Amino acid sequence: MVTVQAAPAQAIGHALELQGVSRRFGGLRAVQDVSLSLAPGERRAIIGPNGAGKTTLFNVIAGDLRPTSGVIRFYGHDITRLPPHERIRRGIARTYQTPLVFPRLSVLDNLYLAVRGVRPWRMSLRRPRATDPEMAQARQLAEQVGLGDAIHALAGALAHGQQRQLELGMALAASPKLLLLDEPAAGLSPGERELLAGLLLALDPGMTILLVE
């Protein structure tokens, strides 16, 4: 069970603010009275054993689950009851414990769909062209996460570490203000961990990051 207490938060100047957030499943208290705040550009980690409720807390912040009680604010706005897609639109992106990619599509197509998904008003059934702005952004994201030489590889054929890189690129497609990373280094070799750390350090310093391990 996750239980976090921090100093009383002031909404002004905070990227993310949780006040008394709890989530119960019947009689099970997965998250209990969590209060925390993150300033823009701040990077923090929530560390705890398996089953402590860390992923449940992420699901609540991302909107995949609603809190049983408490308030969540994002840049001063109450987002407690907003659905996930609206939180994405406002600038919250996340990764998962197991990378969520389309295994039968190429790296480039995965990133292209991520970019297009952020702009639903521009969705169409036509085939993408190399000159599409979204395709150019997808290629740029591939380079950013170290997959520029693997854009035509199927996502399902990538090594686990590369799938982590791809999922990170898909999350970055939304140009998030807040990036939630759920055990991003799980299952990675020392070399892959070092690569991931370098990618994260190279991100916009104004981006707020919260990760669990």
PDB file of C-alpha atoms in Angstrom:
ATOM      1  CA  MET A   1       0.000   0.000   0.000  1.00  0.00           C
ATOM      2  CA  VAL A   2       1.367   3.390  -0.999  1.00  0.00           C
ATOM      3  CA  THR A   3       1.187   6.051   1.702  1.00  0.00           C
ATOM      4  CA  VAL A   4       2.971   9.323   0.998  1.00  0.00           C
ATOM      5  CA  GLN A   5       2.854  12.504   3.008  1.00  0.00           C
ATOM      6  CA  ALA A   6       4.470  15.774   2.027  1.00  0.00           C
ATOM      7  CA  ALA A   7       4.396  19.334   3.228  1.00  0.00           C
ATOM      8  CA  PRO A   8       1.069  21.125   2.644  1.00  0.00           C
ATOM      9  CA  ALA A   9       0.977  22.029  -1.025  1.00  0.00           C
ATOM     10  CA  GLN A  10       0.205  25.343  -2.622  1.00  0.00           C
ATOM     11  CA  ALA A  11      -1.359  24.977  -6.089  1.00  0.00           C
ATOM     12  CA  ILE A  12       0.450  27.989  -7.574  1.00  0.00           C
ATOM     13  CA  GLY A  13       3.644  26.968  -9.335  1.00  0.00           C
ATOM     14  CA  HIS A  14       3.053  23.223  -9.131  1.00  0.00           C
ATOM     15  CA  ALA A  15       2.913  20.990 -12.169  1.00  0.00           C
ATOM     16  CA  LEU A  16       1.261  18.125 -10.287  1.00  0.00           C
ATOM     17  CA  GLU A  17      -0.441  18.169  -6.914  1.00  0.00           C
ATOM     18  CA  LEU A  18      -2.129  15.306  -5.077  1.00  0.00           C
ATOM     19  CA  GLN A  19      -4.064  15.932  -1.880  1.00  0.00           C
ATOM     20  CA  GLY A  20      -5.303  13.028   0.210  1.00  0.00           C
ATOM     21  CA  VAL A  21      -5.586  10.650  -2.741  1.00  0.00           C
ATOM     22  CA  SER A  22      -6.749   7.122  -1.909  1.00  0.00           C
ATOM     23  CA  ARG A  23      -7.848   4.152  -3.982  1.00  0.00           C
ATOM     24  CA  ARG A  24      -9.596   1.123  -2.562  1.00  0.00           C
ATOM     25  CA  PHE A  25     -10.650  -2.139  -4.162  1.00  0.00           C
ATOM     26  CA  GLY A  26     -13.366  -3.363  -1.849  1.00  0.00           C
ATOM     27  CA  GLY A  27     -11.641  -3.721   1.506  1.00  0.00           C
ATOM     28  CA  LEU A  28      -8.136  -3.485   0.012  1.00  0.00           C
ATOM     29  CA  ARG A  29      -6.427  -0.111   0.432  1.00  0.00           C
ATOM     30  CA  ALA A  30      -4.021   0.012  -2.511  1.00  0.00           C
ATOM     31  CA  VAL A  31      -3.285   3.733  -2.175  1.00  0.00           C
ATOM     32  CA  GLN A  32      -3.911   5.512   1.104  1.00  0.00           C
ATOM     33  CA  ASP A  33      -4.023   9.284   1.676  1.00  0.00           C
ATOM     34  CA  VAL A  34      -1.243  10.282  -0.737  1.00  0.00           C
ATOM     35  CA  SER A  35      -0.262  13.953  -0.805  1.00  0.00           C
ATOM     36  CA  LEU A  36       2.616  15.169  -2.950  1.00  0.00           C
ATOM     37  CA  SER A  37       3.528  17.981  -5.295  1.00  0.00           C
ATOM     38  CA  LEU A  38       5.954  18.405  -8.181  1.00  0.00           C
ATOM     39  CA  ALA A  39       7.239  21.683  -9.552  1.00  0.00           C
ATOM     40  CA  PRO A  40       7.650  22.172 -13.319  1.00  0.00           C
ATOM     41  CA  GLY A  41      10.838  20.419 -14.403  1.00  0.00           C
ATOM     42  CA  GLU A  42      11.154  18.483 -11.154  1.00  0.00           C
ATOM     43  CA  ARG A  43      12.073  14.793 -11.337  1.00  0.00           C
ATOM     44  CA  ARG A  44      11.200  12.378  -8.580  1.00  0.00           C
ATOM     45  CA  ALA A  45      11.001   8.639  -7.996  1.00  0.00           C
ATOM     46  CA  ILE A  46       8.569   6.600  -5.935  1.00  0.00           C
ATOM     47  CA  ILE A  47      10.414   3.520  -4.698  1.00  0.00           C
ATOM     48  CA  GLY A  48       8.846   0.515  -3.035  1.00  0.00           C
ATOM     49  CA  PRO A  49       8.401  -3.267  -3.169  1.00  0.00           C
ATOM     50  CA  ASN A  50       6.125  -5.090  -5.583  1.00  0.00           C
ATOM     51  CA  GLY A  51       2.494  -4.867  -4.573  1.00  0.00           C
ATOM     52  CA  ALA A  52       2.948  -1.592  -2.710  1.00  0.00           C
ATOM     53  CA  GLY A  53       0.462   0.228  -4.959  1.00  0.00           C
ATOM     54  CA  LYS A  54       2.889   2.261  -7.066  1.00  0.00           C
ATOM     55  CA  THR A  55       1.314   1.330 -10.398  1.00  0.00           C
ATOM     56  CA  THR A  56      -2.155   1.883  -8.949  1.00  0.00           C
ATOM     57  CA  LEU A  57      -1.076   5.406  -8.020  1.00  0.00           C
ATOM     58  CA  PHE A  58       0.134   5.956 -11.593  1.00  0.00           C
ATOM     59  CA  ASN A  59      -3.173   4.642 -12.935  1.00  0.00           C
ATOM     60  CA  VAL A  60      -4.987   7.158 -10.762  1.00  0.00           C
ATOM     61  CA  ILE A  61      -2.782  10.049 -11.905  1.00  0.00           C
ATOM     62  CA  ALA A  62      -3.132   9.043 -15.578  1.00  0.00           C
ATOM     63  CA  GLY A  63      -6.897   8.602 -15.300  1.00  0.00           C
ATOM     64  CA  ASP A  64      -7.029   4.850 -15.887  1.00  0.00           C
ATOM     65  CA  LEU A  65      -8.543   4.591 -12.403  1.00  0.00           C
ATOM     66  CA  ARG A  66     -10.531   7.114 -10.417  1.00  0.00           C
ATOM     67  CA  PRO A  67      -9.490   7.787  -6.848  1.00  0.00           C
ATOM     68  CA  THR A  68     -11.810   6.692  -4.078  1.00  0.00           C
ATOM     69  CA  SER A  69     -11.100  10.041  -2.439  1.00  0.00           C
ATOM     70  CA  GLY A  70      -8.803  13.013  -2.788  1.00  0.00           C
ATOM     71  CA  VAL A  71      -7.980  15.661  -5.379  1.00  0.00           C
ATOM     72  CA  ILE A  72      -5.528  15.729  -8.294  1.00  0.00           C
ATOM     73  CA  ARG A  73      -4.484  19.045  -9.821  1.00  0.00           C
ATOM     74  CA  PHE A  74      -2.388  19.621 -12.915  1.00  0.00           C
ATOM     75  CA  TYR A  75      -0.966  23.115 -13.235  1.00  0.00           C
ATOM     76  CA  GLY A  76      -3.630  24.330 -10.838  1.00  0.00           C
ATOM     77  CA  HIS A  77      -6.588  22.705 -12.627  1.00  0.00           C
ATOM     78  CA  ASP A  78      -8.634  19.954 -10.989  1.00  0.00           C
ATOM     79  CA  ILE A  79      -8.313  16.857 -13.197  1.00  0.00           C
ATOM     80  CA  THR A  80      -9.586  14.323 -10.656  1.00  0.00           C
ATOM     81  CA  ARG A  81     -12.475  13.204 -12.851  1.00  0.00           C
ATOM     82  CA  LEU A  82     -11.044  13.833 -16.294  1.00  0.00           C
ATOM     83  CA  PRO A  83     -10.755  10.775 -18.599  1.00  0.00           C
ATOM     84  CA  PRO A  84      -7.315   9.603 -19.782  1.00  0.00           C
ATOM     85  CA  HIS A  85      -7.557  11.121 -23.274  1.00  0.00           C
ATOM     86  CA  GLU A  86      -8.285  14.540 -21.811  1.00  0.00           C
ATOM     87  CA  ARG A  87      -5.286  14.267 -19.494  1.00  0.00           C
ATOM     88  CA  ILE A  88      -3.131  13.352 -22.479  1.00  0.00           C
ATOM     89  CA  ARG A  89      -4.447  16.412 -24.305  1.00  0.00           C
ATOM     90  CA  ARG A  90      -3.466  18.557 -21.330  1.00  0.00           C
ATOM     91  CA  GLY A  91       0.060  17.182 -21.312  1.00  0.00           C
ATOM     92  CA  ILE A  92       0.264  13.968 -19.267  1.00  0.00           C
ATOM     93  CA  ALA A  93       1.902  10.912 -20.853  1.00  0.00           C
ATOM     94  CA  ARG A  94       2.962   7.591 -19.402  1.00  0.00           C
ATOM     95  CA  THR A  95       4.711   4.304 -20.025  1.00  0.00           C
ATOM     96  CA  TYR A  96       3.822   0.909 -18.558  1.00  0.00           C
ATOM     97  CA  GLN A  97       5.591  -1.924 -16.761  1.00  0.00           C
ATOM     98  CA  THR A  98       5.295  -3.992 -19.941  1.00  0.00           C
ATOM     99  CA  PRO A  99       5.954  -1.872 -23.048  1.00  0.00           C
ATOM    100  CA  LEU A 100       2.731  -1.232 -24.960  1.00  0.00           C
ATOM    101  CA  VAL A 101       3.604  -1.242 -28.658  1.00  0.00           C
ATOM    102  CA  PHE A 102       1.977  -2.588 -31.820  1.00  0.00           C
ATOM    103  CA  PRO A 103       4.152  -5.679 -32.424  1.00  0.00           C
ATOM    104  CA  ARG A 104       3.126  -6.232 -36.058  1.00  0.00           C
ATOM    105  CA  LEU A 105       3.852  -2.662 -37.093  1.00  0.00           C
ATOM    106  CA  SER A 106       7.220  -1.088 -37.750  1.00  0.00           C
ATOM    107  CA  VAL A 107       8.952   1.259 -35.351  1.00  0.00           C
ATOM    108  CA  LEU A 108       8.125   4.164 -37.656  1.00  0.00           C
ATOM    109  CA  ASP A 109       4.453   3.193 -37.925  1.00  0.00           C
ATOM    110  CA  ASN A 110       4.172   2.907 -34.142  1.00  0.00           C
ATOM    111  CA  LEU A 111       5.557   6.403 -33.731  1.00  0.00           C
ATOM    112  CA  TYR A 112       3.466   7.748 -36.601  1.00  0.00           C
ATOM    113  CA  LEU A 113       0.272   6.432 -35.012  1.00  0.00           C
ATOM    114  CA  ALA A 114       1.303   7.948 -31.688  1.00  0.00           C
ATOM    115  CA  VAL A 115       1.799  11.327 -33.347  1.00  0.00           C
ATOM    116  CA  ARG A 116      -1.499  11.068 -35.234  1.00  0.00           C
ATOM    117  CA  GLY A 117      -3.324   9.990 -32.109  1.00  0.00           C
ATOM    118  CA  VAL A 118      -2.459  13.310 -30.480  1.00  0.00           C
ATOM    119  CA  ARG A 119      -4.161  15.078 -33.384  1.00  0.00           C
ATOM    120  CA  PRO A 120      -7.462  13.194 -33.838  1.00  0.00           C
ATOM    121  CA  TRP A 121      -8.930  16.004 -35.915  1.00  0.00           C
ATOM    122  CA  ARG A 122      -6.375  15.196 -38.600  1.00  0.00           C
ATOM    123  CA  MET A 123      -6.969  11.456 -38.720  1.00  0.00           C
ATOM    124  CA  SER A 124      -7.828   9.988 -42.124  1.00  0.00           C
ATOM    125  CA  LEU A 125      -7.749   6.683 -43.966  1.00  0.00           C
ATOM    126  CA  ARG A 126      -5.167   7.756 -46.551  1.00  0.00           C
ATOM    127  CA  ARG A 127      -1.716   6.258 -46.572  1.00  0.00           C
ATOM    128  CA  PRO A 128       0.933   8.443 -44.956  1.00  0.00           C
ATOM    129  CA  ARG A 129       3.393  10.190 -47.257  1.00  0.00           C
ATOM    130  CA  ALA A 130       7.042  10.734 -46.522  1.00  0.00           C
ATOM    131  CA  THR A 131       6.397  14.484 -46.673  1.00  0.00           C
ATOM    132  CA  ASP A 132       3.667  14.452 -44.008  1.00  0.00           C
ATOM    133  CA  PRO A 133       4.586  16.636 -41.016  1.00  0.00           C
ATOM    134  CA  GLU A 134       3.479  13.793 -38.731  1.00  0.00           C
ATOM    135  CA  MET A 135       5.792  11.365 -40.518  1.00  0.00           C
ATOM    136  CA  ALA A 136       8.668  13.794 -40.147  1.00  0.00           C
ATOM    137  CA  GLN A 137       7.946  14.057 -36.432  1.00  0.00           C
ATOM    138  CA  ALA A 138       7.827  10.258 -36.158  1.00  0.00           C
ATOM    139  CA  ARG A 139      11.278  10.012 -37.752  1.00  0.00           C
ATOM    140  CA  GLN A 140      12.577  12.689 -35.404  1.00  0.00           C
ATOM    141  CA  LEU A 141      11.230  10.778 -32.405  1.00  0.00           C
ATOM    142  CA  ALA A 142      12.936   7.606 -33.629  1.00  0.00           C
ATOM    143  CA  GLU A 143      16.246   9.458 -33.723  1.00  0.00           C
ATOM    144  CA  GLN A 144      15.613  11.005 -30.312  1.00  0.00           C
ATOM    145  CA  VAL A 145      15.142   7.633 -28.613  1.00  0.00           C
ATOM    146  CA  GLY A 146      18.024   5.949 -30.422  1.00  0.00           C
ATOM    147  CA  LEU A 147      16.027   3.946 -32.967  1.00  0.00           C
ATOM    148  CA  GLY A 148      16.869   5.908 -36.086  1.00  0.00           C
ATOM    149  CA  ASP A 149      18.554   2.868 -37.639  1.00  0.00           C
ATOM    150  CA  ALA A 150      15.637   0.555 -36.820  1.00  0.00           C
ATOM    151  CA  ILE A 151      12.636   2.464 -38.164  1.00  0.00           C
ATOM    152  CA  HIS A 152      11.613  -0.352 -40.522  1.00  0.00           C
ATOM    153  CA  ALA A 153      11.994  -3.148 -37.958  1.00  0.00           C
ATOM    154  CA  LEU A 154       8.836  -4.708 -36.570  1.00  0.00           C
ATOM    155  CA  ALA A 155       8.216  -3.628 -33.006  1.00  0.00           C
ATOM    156  CA  GLY A 156       7.609  -7.226 -31.971  1.00  0.00           C
ATOM    157  CA  ALA A 157      11.083  -8.208 -33.197  1.00  0.00           C
ATOM    158  CA  LEU A 158      12.862  -5.599 -31.094  1.00  0.00           C
ATOM    159  CA  ALA A 159      14.810  -6.486 -27.990  1.00  0.00           C
ATOM    160  CA  HIS A 160      13.110  -5.620 -24.715  1.00  0.00           C
ATOM    161  CA  GLY A 161      15.298  -2.572 -24.202  1.00  0.00           C
ATOM    162  CA  GLN A 162      14.490  -1.291 -27.686  1.00  0.00           C
ATOM    163  CA  GLN A 163      10.785  -1.727 -27.013  1.00  0.00           C
ATOM    164  CA  ARG A 164      11.280   0.452 -23.943  1.00  0.00           C
ATOM    165  CA  GLN A 165      12.911   3.062 -26.162  1.00  0.00           C
ATOM    166  CA  LEU A 166      10.027   2.843 -28.631  1.00  0.00           C
ATOM    167  CA  GLU A 167       7.401   3.226 -25.926  1.00  0.00           C
ATOM    168  CA  LEU A 168       9.262   6.259 -24.608  1.00  0.00           C
ATOM    169  CA  GLY A 169       9.180   7.760 -28.094  1.00  0.00           C
ATOM    170  CA  MET A 170       5.445   7.105 -28.342  1.00  0.00           C
ATOM    171  CA  ALA A 171       4.900   8.848 -25.008  1.00  0.00           C
ATOM    172  CA  LEU A 172       6.973  11.816 -26.166  1.00  0.00           C
ATOM    173  CA  ALA A 173       4.775  12.176 -29.263  1.00  0.00           C
ATOM    174  CA  ALA A 174       2.321  14.114 -27.110  1.00  0.00           C
ATOM    175  CA  SER A 175       5.002  16.672 -26.147  1.00  0.00           C
ATOM    176  CA  PRO A 176       4.057  16.064 -22.511  1.00  0.00           C
ATOM    177  CA  LYS A 177       4.522  18.450 -19.629  1.00  0.00           C
ATOM    178  CA  LEU A 178       4.430  15.495 -17.225  1.00  0.00           C
ATOM    179  CA  LEU A 179       5.940  12.100 -18.029  1.00  0.00           C
ATOM    180  CA  LEU A 180       5.033   9.105 -15.863  1.00  0.00           C
ATOM    181  CA  LEU A 181       7.480   6.193 -16.147  1.00  0.00           C
ATOM    182  CA  ASP A 182       6.357   2.898 -14.625  1.00  0.00           C
ATOM    183  CA  GLU A 183       9.481   0.857 -13.787  1.00  0.00           C
ATOM    184  CA  PRO A 184      11.271   1.952 -16.972  1.00  0.00           C
ATOM    185  CA  ALA A 185      14.449   0.016 -16.167  1.00  0.00           C
ATOM    186  CA  ALA A 186      12.734  -3.291 -15.359  1.00  0.00           C
ATOM    187  CA  GLY A 187      14.318  -6.177 -17.252  1.00  0.00           C
ATOM    188  CA  LEU A 188      17.072  -4.057 -18.791  1.00  0.00           C
ATOM    189  CA  SER A 189      20.733  -4.988 -18.910  1.00  0.00           C
ATOM    190  CA  PRO A 190      23.292  -2.599 -17.365  1.00  0.00           C
ATOM    191  CA  GLY A 191      24.090  -1.240 -20.816  1.00  0.00           C
ATOM    192  CA  GLU A 192      20.419  -0.717 -21.634  1.00  0.00           C
ATOM    193  CA  ARG A 193      19.889   1.025 -18.301  1.00  0.00           C
ATOM    194  CA  GLU A 194      22.749   3.380 -19.074  1.00  0.00           C
ATOM    195  CA  LEU A 195      21.271   4.126 -22.498  1.00  0.00           C
ATOM    196  CA  LEU A 196      17.839   4.802 -21.002  1.00  0.00           C
ATOM    197  CA  ALA A 197      19.331   7.098 -18.374  1.00  0.00           C
ATOM    198  CA  GLY A 198      21.055   9.070 -21.111  1.00  0.00           C
ATOM    199  CA  LEU A 199      17.806   9.427 -23.049  1.00  0.00           C
ATOM    200  CA  LEU A 200      15.976  10.700 -19.981  1.00  0.00           C
ATOM    201  CA  LEU A 201      18.727  13.156 -19.091  1.00  0.00           C
ATOM    202  CA  ALA A 202      18.557  14.558 -22.627  1.00  0.00           C
ATOM    203  CA  LEU A 203      14.848  15.410 -22.358  1.00  0.00           C
ATOM    204  CA  ASP A 204      13.631  18.978 -22.091  1.00  0.00           C
ATOM    205  CA  PRO A 205      14.641  20.178 -18.605  1.00  0.00           C
ATOM    206  CA  GLY A 206      11.230  21.807 -18.279  1.00  0.00           C
ATOM    207  CA  MET A 207       9.486  18.429 -18.473  1.00  0.00           C
ATOM    208  CA  THR A 208       8.334  17.075 -15.121  1.00  0.00           C
ATOM    209  CA  ILE A 209       9.086  13.373 -14.598  1.00  0.00           C
ATOM    210  CA  LEU A 210       7.714  10.983 -11.996  1.00  0.00           C
ATOM    211  CA  LEU A 211       8.900   7.379 -12.072  1.00  0.00           C
ATOM    212  CA  VAL A 212       8.425   4.305  -9.954  1.00  0.00           C
ATOM    213  CA  GLU A 213      10.965   1.567  -9.295  1.00  0.00           C
TER     214      GLU A 213
END
